[in-house]
XYZ file of N, CA and C in Angstrom:
696
model
N 78.852 123.178 98.724
C 77.039 122.926 98.590
C 76.447 123.386 99.863
N 75.541 123.999 99.720
C 74.770 124.583 101.079
C 73.519 123.997 101.445
N 73.368 123.827 103.100
C 71.960 122.997 103.295
C 71.964 123.634 104.449
N 70.322 123.605 104.842
C 70.069 123.848 106.558
C 70.709 123.373 107.443
N 71.206 124.132 108.280
C 72.003 123.822 109.239
C 71.036 122.742 110.116
N 69.945 122.993 110.293
C 69.320 121.964 111.278
C 69.248 120.672 110.568
N 68.978 120.464 109.253
C 69.129 119.070 108.501
C 70.285 118.741 108.676
N 71.516 119.228 108.290
C 72.376 118.748 108.501
C 72.975 118.191 110.103
N 72.464 118.883 110.809
C 72.531 118.483 112.408
C 71.998 117.118 112.483
N 70.607 116.886 112.085
C 69.970 116.072 112.233
C 70.699 114.590 111.730
N 70.970 115.058 110.598
C 71.723 113.913 109.634
C 73.107 113.464 110.362
N 73.903 114.346 111.112
C 74.977 113.920 111.905
C 74.501 113.131 113.228
N 73.557 113.596 113.814
C 72.819 112.889 114.947
C 72.531 111.504 114.420
N 71.813 111.398 113.274
C 71.088 110.045 112.856
C 72.775 109.136 112.442
N 73.443 109.706 111.906
C 74.724 109.012 111.757
C 75.703 108.570 112.920
N 75.427 109.079 113.865
C 76.266 108.977 115.153
C 75.658 108.008 115.527
N 74.457 107.905 115.802
C 73.277 106.907 116.815
C 73.435 105.670 115.733
N 73.673 105.478 114.556
C 74.043 104.058 113.641
C 75.177 103.466 114.071
N 76.428 104.756 114.054
C 77.692 103.999 114.533
C 77.690 103.604 115.769
N 76.765 104.335 116.777
C 76.779 103.632 118.150
C 76.227 102.322 118.079
N 75.114 102.230 117.264
C 74.434 100.949 117.556
C 75.057 99.918 116.488
N 76.306 99.912 115.544
C 76.968 99.048 114.629
C 76.231 98.725 113.878
N 75.615 99.532 113.183
C 74.675 99.308 112.222
C 75.373 99.320 110.752
N 76.071 98.570 110.337
C 76.690 99.108 108.993
C 76.243 99.259 107.666
N 75.234 98.407 107.819
C 74.459 98.398 106.554
C 73.823 99.815 106.271
N 73.263 100.249 107.472
C 72.386 101.456 107.216
C 73.306 102.781 107.411
N 74.369 102.671 108.155
C 75.210 103.991 108.352
C 75.708 104.376 106.905
N 76.328 103.336 106.278
C 77.064 103.632 105.084
C 76.228 104.640 104.043
N 75.091 104.362 103.536
C 74.317 105.245 103.005
C 74.234 106.922 103.552
N 74.154 106.447 104.808
C 73.979 108.295 105.422
C 75.153 108.754 105.497
N 76.324 107.978 105.950
C 77.514 108.648 105.707
C 77.589 109.284 104.376
N 77.594 108.465 103.351
C 77.452 109.171 101.691
C 76.736 110.293 101.834
N 75.494 110.436 102.418
C 74.714 111.288 102.034
C 74.958 112.747 102.961
N 76.148 112.409 104.074
C 76.102 113.320 104.934
C 77.645 114.014 104.148
N 78.344 113.373 103.267
C 79.388 113.788 102.703
C 79.083 114.619 100.991
N 78.136 114.033 100.534
C 77.745 114.690 99.771
C 76.730 116.251 100.325
N 76.136 116.069 101.178
C 75.646 117.407 101.890
C 76.916 118.545 102.341
N 77.946 117.869 102.503
C 79.178 118.931 103.101
C 79.985 118.956 101.793
N 80.082 118.216 101.279
C 80.591 118.721 99.638
C 82.149 119.115 99.572
N 82.860 119.161 101.014
C 84.215 119.329 100.944
C 84.927 118.977 101.972
N 85.859 119.904 102.866
C 86.655 119.111 104.004
C 85.266 119.482 105.158
N 85.599 118.554 106.010
C 84.699 118.379 107.160
C 85.296 118.981 108.331
N 84.999 120.364 108.018
C 85.192 121.302 109.226
C 84.444 121.995 110.092
N 83.232 121.207 110.103
C 82.353 121.705 111.172
C 81.778 120.654 111.921
N 80.657 121.006 112.437
C 80.289 119.784 113.233
C 80.073 118.449 112.639
N 80.314 117.992 111.411
C 80.421 116.815 110.842
C 82.063 116.258 111.455
N 82.702 117.140 111.836
C 83.955 116.607 112.549
C 83.540 115.696 113.768
N 82.335 115.604 114.497
C 82.244 114.463 115.191
C 81.968 113.220 114.786
N 81.829 113.144 113.306
C 81.673 111.896 112.776
C 82.617 111.313 112.595
N 83.731 112.040 112.152
C 85.174 111.620 111.774
C 85.704 111.237 113.168
N 85.513 111.822 114.394
C 86.148 111.341 115.438
C 85.295 109.939 116.024
N 84.311 109.906 115.935
C 83.587 108.640 116.233
C 83.809 107.594 115.187
N 84.382 107.798 114.063
C 84.974 106.397 112.872
C 86.775 106.303 113.420
N 87.101 107.375 113.972
C 88.525 106.742 114.547
C 88.432 106.098 115.618
N 87.327 105.967 116.347
C 87.179 104.976 117.755
C 86.325 103.752 117.542
N 85.842 103.713 116.395
C 85.271 102.245 115.997
C 86.465 100.965 116.395
N 85.371 100.437 117.412
C 86.139 98.908 117.840
C 85.479 97.745 116.930
N 86.680 96.729 117.178
C 86.419 95.499 116.713
C 84.902 94.993 117.377
N 84.370 94.044 116.905
C 84.186 93.587 115.866
C 83.307 94.423 114.680
N 82.826 95.538 114.963
C 82.129 96.481 114.172
C 83.198 96.962 113.297
N 84.392 97.400 113.315
C 85.390 97.811 112.239
C 85.520 97.032 111.436
N 85.512 95.866 111.209
C 85.822 94.834 109.955
C 84.553 94.861 109.021
N 83.188 94.777 110.376
C 82.094 95.048 109.374
C 81.688 96.572 108.353
N 82.094 97.533 109.127
C 81.916 98.695 108.526
C 83.064 98.915 107.387
N 84.525 98.341 107.470
C 85.039 98.316 106.251
C 84.852 97.925 105.293
N 84.228 96.297 105.281
C 83.618 95.166 104.188
C 82.561 96.317 103.947
N 81.765 97.162 104.673
C 80.510 97.480 103.757
C 81.123 98.850 102.905
N 82.065 99.534 103.685
C 82.282 100.761 102.838
C 83.049 100.036 101.298
N 83.875 98.864 101.768
C 84.694 98.486 100.227
C 83.416 98.092 99.458
N 82.416 97.418 99.709
C 81.320 96.721 98.852
C 80.519 98.248 97.857
N 80.313 99.001 99.127
C 79.393 100.034 98.383
C 80.704 100.656 97.027
N 81.652 101.008 97.726
C 82.623 101.698 96.552
C 82.855 100.943 95.163
N 82.817 99.546 95.283
C 82.652 99.108 94.189
C 81.250 99.047 93.702
N 80.183 99.291 94.006
C 78.810 99.689 93.553
C 78.664 100.864 92.696
N 79.701 101.767 93.095
C 79.897 103.257 92.393
C 80.632 103.225 90.958
N 80.201 103.939 90.241
C 80.746 104.017 89.255
C 82.092 104.523 89.242
N 83.128 104.280 88.366
C 84.424 104.997 88.319
C 84.282 106.140 88.102
N 85.158 106.957 89.060
C 85.374 108.294 89.333
C 83.876 108.948 89.847
N 82.981 108.348 90.557
C 82.260 108.741 91.055
C 82.006 109.693 92.378
N 81.958 110.683 92.698
C 82.190 111.467 93.911
C 82.233 110.450 95.189
N 80.976 109.821 95.028
C 81.424 108.849 96.338
C 82.246 107.958 96.375
N 83.273 107.573 95.408
C 84.170 106.647 95.806
C 84.867 107.540 96.579
N 85.608 108.943 96.138
C 86.408 110.071 96.976
C 85.547 110.026 98.366
N 84.510 109.980 98.718
C 84.079 110.106 100.134
C 84.395 109.138 100.911
N 84.366 107.926 99.917
C 84.644 106.431 100.987
C 86.082 106.168 101.262
N 86.973 106.920 100.216
C 88.538 106.767 100.850
C 88.853 107.467 101.839
N 87.986 108.937 102.060
C 88.274 109.829 103.072
C 87.858 108.845 104.409
N 86.658 108.496 104.044
C 86.293 107.835 105.791
C 87.367 106.562 105.814
N 87.823 105.703 105.016
C 88.670 104.613 105.173
C 90.048 105.364 105.868
N 90.380 106.529 105.277
C 91.654 106.921 105.866
C 91.444 107.545 107.237
N 90.240 107.908 108.013
C 89.977 108.343 109.229
C 89.815 106.784 109.979
N 89.332 105.634 109.496
C 89.213 104.771 110.091
C 90.689 104.130 110.388
N 91.520 104.329 109.451
C 92.847 103.901 109.403
C 93.554 104.563 110.453
N 93.342 105.709 110.765
C 93.869 106.521 111.923
C 93.834 105.891 113.335
N 93.084 104.838 113.489
C 92.920 104.162 114.590
C 93.772 102.879 114.605
N 94.193 102.504 113.346
C 94.341 100.971 112.981
C 95.897 100.988 112.610
N 96.463 102.121 112.984
C 97.707 102.284 111.948
C 98.862 101.061 112.418
N 98.670 100.698 113.712
C 99.262 99.370 114.396
C 98.605 98.223 114.287
N 97.345 97.789 114.010
C 96.885 96.754 114.151
C 96.977 96.113 112.297
N 96.748 94.728 112.534
C 96.993 94.086 111.322
C 95.433 93.603 110.944
N 94.910 94.258 109.324
C 93.862 93.931 108.957
C 93.283 92.876 109.004
N 92.136 92.379 109.178
C 91.888 90.695 109.419
C 91.923 90.143 108.079
N 92.421 89.247 108.200
C 92.788 88.270 106.740
C 91.393 88.403 105.753
N 90.320 88.033 106.133
C 89.375 88.196 105.434
C 89.032 89.786 104.736
N 89.385 90.559 105.423
C 89.315 92.092 105.008
C 90.468 92.422 103.606
N 91.714 92.008 103.718
C 92.991 92.407 103.163
C 92.559 92.180 101.459
N 91.540 91.240 101.029
C 91.379 91.705 99.432
C 90.731 92.772 99.425
N 89.783 93.161 99.994
C 88.800 94.280 99.708
C 89.584 95.503 99.727
N 90.721 95.646 100.923
C 91.620 96.702 101.105
C 92.632 96.847 99.848
N 92.894 95.636 99.498
C 94.059 95.786 98.401
C 93.559 96.243 97.197
N 92.032 95.583 96.914
C 91.643 96.251 95.839
C 91.350 97.637 95.728
N 90.830 98.174 96.737
C 90.584 99.621 97.020
C 91.846 100.561 96.712
N 92.799 99.967 97.132
C 94.173 100.754 97.211
C 94.865 100.179 95.685
N 94.224 99.346 94.916
C 95.114 99.332 93.597
C 94.367 100.131 92.564
N 92.996 100.849 93.176
C 92.568 101.817 91.837
C 92.944 102.772 92.148
N 94.011 103.509 93.237
C 94.676 104.855 93.283
C 95.894 104.735 92.401
N 96.071 105.835 91.759
C 97.211 106.281 91.304
C 98.561 106.085 92.413
N 98.571 106.473 93.535
C 99.712 106.261 94.726
C 98.987 106.437 95.811
N 99.677 106.084 96.809
C 98.782 105.558 98.291
C 100.028 106.047 99.194
N 100.001 107.154 100.133
C 101.290 107.452 100.733
C 101.210 107.093 102.085
N 100.346 106.501 102.624
C 100.814 105.553 103.842
C 101.512 104.020 103.657
N 102.526 104.822 103.436
C 103.666 103.606 103.212
C 103.651 102.412 103.841
N 103.482 102.727 105.658
C 103.472 101.642 106.197
C 102.286 100.731 106.219
N 101.288 101.283 105.975
C 99.982 100.154 105.290
C 100.309 99.330 104.349
N 100.802 99.925 103.445
C 101.096 99.119 101.992
C 102.124 97.919 102.685
N 103.125 98.506 103.166
C 104.181 97.710 103.324
C 103.885 96.203 104.059
N 103.073 96.723 105.149
C 102.541 96.012 106.133
C 101.455 94.826 105.342
N 100.721 95.195 104.584
C 99.626 94.449 103.721
C 100.389 93.589 102.891
N 101.620 94.395 102.117
C 102.359 93.474 101.254
C 103.104 92.283 102.048
N 103.563 92.553 103.575
C 104.173 91.433 104.150
C 103.154 90.406 104.588
N 101.763 90.641 104.936
C 100.767 89.834 105.493
C 100.476 88.847 104.038
N 100.449 89.458 103.385
C 100.044 88.542 101.974
C 101.230 87.617 101.391
N 102.168 88.107 101.619
C 103.358 87.301 100.989
C 103.893 85.868 102.049
N 103.420 86.268 103.290
C 103.307 85.657 104.498
C 102.857 84.558 104.146
N 101.437 84.547 103.972
C 100.312 83.691 103.383
C 100.350 82.911 102.487
N 101.531 83.432 101.459
C 101.716 82.551 100.117
C 100.593 83.034 99.038
N 100.316 84.332 99.231
C 99.306 84.861 98.403
C 99.950 85.682 97.535
N 99.864 85.607 96.043
C 100.513 86.351 94.856
C 99.693 87.839 94.998
N 100.481 88.742 94.852
C 99.838 90.168 95.079
C 99.150 90.227 93.376
N 98.095 90.959 93.376
C 97.644 91.415 91.798
C 98.419 92.397 91.471
N 98.271 92.361 90.386
C 99.353 93.299 89.315
C 99.121 94.874 89.369
N 97.717 94.945 89.752
C 97.200 96.264 89.733
C 97.869 96.788 91.129
N 97.949 95.924 92.165
C 98.428 96.789 93.366
C 100.069 96.666 93.436
N 100.704 95.736 92.340
C 102.156 96.131 92.501
C 102.449 97.243 91.823
N 101.321 97.375 90.694
C 101.849 98.723 89.572
C 101.545 99.765 90.819
N 100.533 99.573 91.600
C 100.266 100.862 92.188
C 101.421 101.206 93.263
N 101.846 100.017 93.990
C 103.095 100.367 95.127
C 104.630 101.083 94.264
N 104.747 100.470 92.792
C 105.530 100.865 92.001
C 105.437 102.593 91.940
N 104.324 102.796 91.329
C 104.094 104.489 91.213
C 104.325 105.176 92.528
N 103.730 104.406 93.686
C 104.058 105.457 94.853
C 105.140 105.504 95.220
N 106.549 104.384 94.658
C 107.965 104.569 95.335
C 108.474 105.754 94.373
N 107.644 105.932 93.218
C 108.186 107.362 92.127
C 107.911 108.607 92.879
N 106.908 108.710 93.404
C 105.841 109.485 93.808
C 105.986 110.410 95.293
N 106.311 108.998 95.995
C 106.620 109.720 97.317
C 107.610 110.221 97.882
N 107.541 111.050 98.650
C 108.614 111.833 99.203
C 109.246 111.328 100.369
N 108.435 110.405 101.363
C 108.242 109.703 102.526
C 108.097 107.897 102.464
N 109.320 107.591 102.877
C 109.048 105.956 102.432
C 109.573 105.259 101.202
N 110.192 106.161 100.362
C 110.963 105.588 99.288
C 111.847 104.255 99.538
N 112.932 104.764 100.276
C 113.649 103.955 100.704
C 113.029 102.440 101.465
N 111.924 102.608 101.928
C 111.603 101.650 102.455
C 110.898 100.755 101.493
N 110.201 101.181 100.438
C 109.700 100.647 99.417
C 110.608 100.021 98.329
N 111.513 100.472 98.246
C 112.319 100.424 97.422
C 112.879 98.529 97.279
N 113.183 98.161 98.402
C 113.694 96.789 98.690
C 112.354 95.992 98.636
N 111.263 96.325 98.768
C 110.061 95.535 98.750
C 109.877 95.321 97.112
N 109.980 96.275 96.689
C 109.281 96.535 95.304
C 110.378 95.674 94.329
N 111.655 95.440 94.542
C 112.622 95.083 94.228
C 112.195 93.290 94.050
N 111.768 92.815 94.930
C 111.644 91.606 95.234
C 110.223 90.983 94.458
N 109.279 92.019 94.144
C 108.089 91.958 93.329
C 108.316 91.812 91.769
N 108.781 90.662 91.186
C 109.161 90.658 89.990
C 108.132 90.459 88.841
N 106.893 90.242 89.354
C 105.824 89.891 88.456
C 104.665 91.035 88.953
N 103.937 91.652 87.963
C 104.149 91.827 86.538
C 105.300 92.242 86.318
N 106.024 91.840 85.086
C 107.158 92.674 84.736
C 106.714 94.138 84.134
N 105.886 94.218 83.793
C 105.243 95.897 83.642
C 103.971 96.251 84.024
N 103.959 97.108 84.426
C 102.285 97.526 85.098
C 101.578 97.505 83.979
N 100.354 96.784 84.410
C 99.199 96.549 83.444
C 98.364 97.824 83.769
N 97.520 97.998 82.795
C 96.525 99.032 82.727
C 96.550 100.044 81.718
N 97.550 99.865 80.562
C 97.355 100.285 79.191
C 97.366 99.473 78.169
N 97.096 99.744 77.135
C 96.724 99.000 76.049
C 98.355 98.220 76.074
N 98.988 98.714 75.812
C 100.506 98.150 75.184
C 101.030 97.644 76.269
N 100.961 97.466 77.676
C 101.405 96.773 78.779
C 100.549 95.840 78.673
N 99.188 95.738 78.682
C 98.260 94.638 78.865
C 98.315 93.643 77.902
N 98.738 93.947 76.357
C 98.885 93.291 75.359
C 100.535 92.313 75.581
N 101.308 93.230 76.191
C 102.537 92.885 76.443
C 102.699 91.574 77.513
N 101.836 91.728 78.732
C 101.838 90.853 79.739
C 100.937 89.594 79.097
N 100.021 89.789 78.326
C 99.305 88.714 77.478
C 100.038 88.255 76.652
N 101.096 88.461 75.829
C 101.901 87.805 74.998
C 102.779 87.278 75.894
N 103.517 87.559 77.293
C 104.337 86.972 77.897
C 103.650 85.620 78.799
N 102.658 85.694 78.768
C 102.184 84.632 79.481
C 101.879 83.253 78.424
N 102.119 83.566 77.344
C 101.847 82.417 76.361
C 103.451 81.791 75.875
N 104.437 82.540 76.416
C 105.867 82.415 76.375
C 106.543 81.613 77.496
N 107.525 81.272 77.437
C 108.387 80.501 78.786
C 108.951 81.735 79.594
N 109.384 81.241 80.803
C 109.694 82.266 81.754
C 111.146 83.206 81.264
N 111.888 82.743 80.260
C 112.875 83.526 79.964
C 112.620 84.535 79.236
N 111.497 84.965 78.501
C 111.104 86.002 77.949
C 110.668 86.768 78.857
N 109.970 86.573 80.029
C 109.752 87.225 81.385
C 110.818 88.334 81.696
N 112.009 87.081 82.191
C 113.114 87.617 82.579
C 113.829 88.563 81.582
N 114.042 88.471 80.329
C 114.278 89.579 79.214
C 113.949 90.895 79.245
N 112.378 90.953 79.339
C 111.597 91.939 79.645
C 111.770 92.751 80.810
N 112.055 91.998 82.058
C 112.294 92.468 83.610
C 113.733 93.479 83.134
N 114.581 92.609 82.806
C 115.924 93.474 82.655
C 115.560 94.399 81.736
N 114.856 94.320 80.729
C 114.872 95.728 79.722
C 114.465 96.794 80.387
N 113.514 96.702 81.581
C 112.609 97.847 82.248
C 113.487 98.215 83.285
N 114.723 97.557 83.423
C 115.697 98.379 84.380
C 116.511 99.247 83.843
N 116.703 99.378 82.272
C 117.370 100.384 82.016
C 117.256 101.540 82.315
N 117.932 102.491 82.935
C 117.457 104.086 83.458
C 118.448 105.194 82.786
N 119.314 105.103 81.625
C 120.057 105.920 80.499
C 120.067 105.267 79.501
N 120.265 106.630 78.740
C 120.511 106.146 76.928
C 121.387 105.343 76.738
N 122.440 105.419 77.775
C 123.856 104.616 77.528
C 123.713 103.323 78.581
N 123.361 102.255 78.408
C 123.286 101.261 79.325
C 125.030 100.939 79.509
N 124.932 100.697 80.772
C 126.230 100.143 81.387
C 126.618 98.838 80.894
N 128.342 98.650 81.016
C 128.525 97.294 80.336
C 128.127 95.930 81.310
N 128.134 95.852 82.636
C 127.293 95.040 82.936
C 125.947 94.811 82.896
N 125.219 95.830 82.312
C 123.726 95.661 81.911
C 123.614 94.904 80.718
N 124.634 95.127 79.613
C 124.662 94.948 78.365
C 124.948 93.339 78.597
N 125.896 92.645 79.245
C 126.512 91.831 79.388
C 125.102 90.841 79.595
N 124.469 91.247 80.840
C 123.386 90.315 81.440
C 122.275 90.161 80.297
N 121.995 91.803 79.437
C 121.100 91.370 78.384
C 121.435 90.912 77.544
N 122.782 90.512 77.303
C 123.162 89.593 76.088
C 122.877 88.116 76.232
N 123.265 87.815 77.541
C 123.115 86.494 78.299
C 121.130 86.283 78.068
N 120.686 87.039 78.390
C 119.084 86.632 78.272
C 118.711 86.936 76.977
N 119.155 87.456 76.265
C 118.673 87.172 74.722
C 119.233 85.798 73.986
N 120.209 85.520 74.596
C 120.704 84.143 73.862
C 119.880 82.923 74.467
N 119.225 83.252 75.595
C 118.427 82.335 76.466
C 117.109 81.896 75.818
N 116.775 83.204 75.084
C 115.613 82.955 74.336
C 115.948 82.672 72.695
N 116.901 83.377 72.380
C 117.323 83.038 70.943
C 117.415 84.509 70.571
N 118.203 84.879 69.671
C 118.381 86.088 68.819
C 117.244 86.456 67.868
N 116.797 85.245 67.136
C 115.911 85.451 65.922
C 114.692 85.856 66.495
N 114.321 84.650 67.371
C 112.920 85.207 67.940
C 112.760 86.441 68.654
N 113.787 87.162 68.996
C 113.863 88.486 69.824
C 113.840 89.257 68.654
N 114.480 89.148 67.647
C 114.459 90.158 66.089
C 112.928 89.935 65.754
N 112.401 89.000 65.732
C 110.975 88.847 65.443
C 109.640 89.320 66.078
N 109.936 89.321 67.541
C 109.088 89.911 68.495
C 108.331 91.364 68.183
């Protein structure tokens, strides 16, 4: 996408001024306007905006993150603006890798991350998970599903994610598809023994299960009842 250099320069200067003034309400629409104007990698003078995002300090940083997250959910799924916002959040995270997200910001971050197919900042995922669990909060099913998908696709951090995911037993299958949503709805109406049986079934990784796997499976079927399992 092309645009007069002068117009882009003026917009960049306006965005930088709004960031310096810590005006989250006004800067987010202008950031998205700049992203639309650039239409691709920020390789020109707009890099100054990315640099400014990386040095945003508290208390403005949480306010800016909140406004970006709010605007993200105001946009339709698949809109270019959502992709632009994730790019901006990635640059804000460059500065905050070692910082814990404020408690009131975590739900917004988790909701944003849950909409991704996978997220390869494993350190951020692990820290968010640890903080939420330490506070006694149950992780949303969509977030757990994203963690599981990330483990399958990431080349870096699989070993760190594996023990955490092993401890996240709910939901027993990933939500988001018609069959899995129906399965979860059915399980919600049954006792926990059914969830344990389905969870065990999802651990089958070979066409010919091992003897220990089959032994555990038979015990779980007995707990539910062979006839109800056949009728399910």
